[in-house]
Coordinates of C-alpha atoms in Angstrom, one line a residue:
S35 CA 0.0 0.0 0.0
W36 CA 1.2 3.5 -0.8
S37 CA 0.4 4.7 2.7
L38 CA 2.9 2.1 4.1
I39 CA 5.6 3.5 1.9
L40 CA 4.8 7.0 3.1
Y41 CA 4.9 5.9 6.7
L42 CA 8.2 4.1 6.2
A43 CA 9.7 7.1 4.4
S44 CA 8.6 9.3 7.4
R45 CA 10.3 7.0 9.8
L46 CA 13.4 6.0 7.8
G47 CA 13.9 8.8 5.4
E48 CA 14.3 8.3 1.7
P49 CA 17.7 6.6 1.8
G50 CA 16.5 4.3 4.6
L51 CA 13.3 3.4 2.7
V52 CA 15.3 2.5 -0.4
A53 CA 17.7 0.4 1.7
A54 CA 14.8 -1.4 3.5
Y55 CA 13.1 -2.1 0.2
R56 CA 16.2 -3.5 -1.4
R57 CA 16.9 -5.7 1.6
I58 CA 13.4 -7.1 1.9
A59 CA 12.7 -7.4 -1.9
G60 CA 16.1 -8.9 -2.5
E61 CA 15.2 -12.1 -0.7
G62 CA 12.5 -13.3 -3.2
R63 CA 9.6 -15.0 -1.3
P64 CA 10.9 -15.7 2.2
T65 CA 9.0 -17.8 4.7
D66 CA 7.1 -15.9 7.3
P67 CA 9.8 -16.1 10.0
A68 CA 12.5 -15.1 7.5
R69 CA 10.3 -12.2 6.3
D70 CA 9.7 -11.1 9.9
A71 CA 13.5 -11.1 10.5
L72 CA 14.1 -9.1 7.3
V73 CA 11.5 -6.5 8.3
R74 CA 13.1 -6.3 11.8
E75 CA 16.6 -5.9 10.3
A76 CA 15.5 -3.4 7.7
T77 CA 13.3 -1.2 9.9
G78 CA 14.5 -1.8 13.4
V79 CA 11.1 -2.9 14.7
E80 CA 9.0 -6.1 14.9
V81 CA 6.3 -6.5 12.3
A82 CA 3.5 -6.0 14.9
E83 CA 5.1 -2.7 16.0
L84 CA 5.5 -1.6 12.4
V85 CA 1.8 -2.4 11.7
R86 CA 0.7 -0.5 14.9
G87 CA 2.8 2.5 13.9
W88 CA 1.3 2.4 10.4
Q89 CA -2.2 2.2 11.8
G90 CA -1.5 5.3 13.9
F91 CA -0.2 7.1 10.9
L92 CA -3.4 6.3 9.0
R93 CA -5.6 7.5 11.9
E94 CA -3.7 10.8 12.1
G95 CA -4.3 11.3 8.4
F96 CA -1.2 10.8 6.4
P97 CA 0.1 13.6 4.1

């Protein structure tokens, strides 16, 4: 979703967003545990925390 990209850019900055995308997308189709580890490595937070932050971003009305 575009709103997730906007949220990640607001948290990580553009260079961080690009790095996170490349890290996660570069792994093809990882298993759920591997995907969760990639998200944690790329964003610094667990998937559940990322989703909660994104939900808050949506409630606040993203730019």
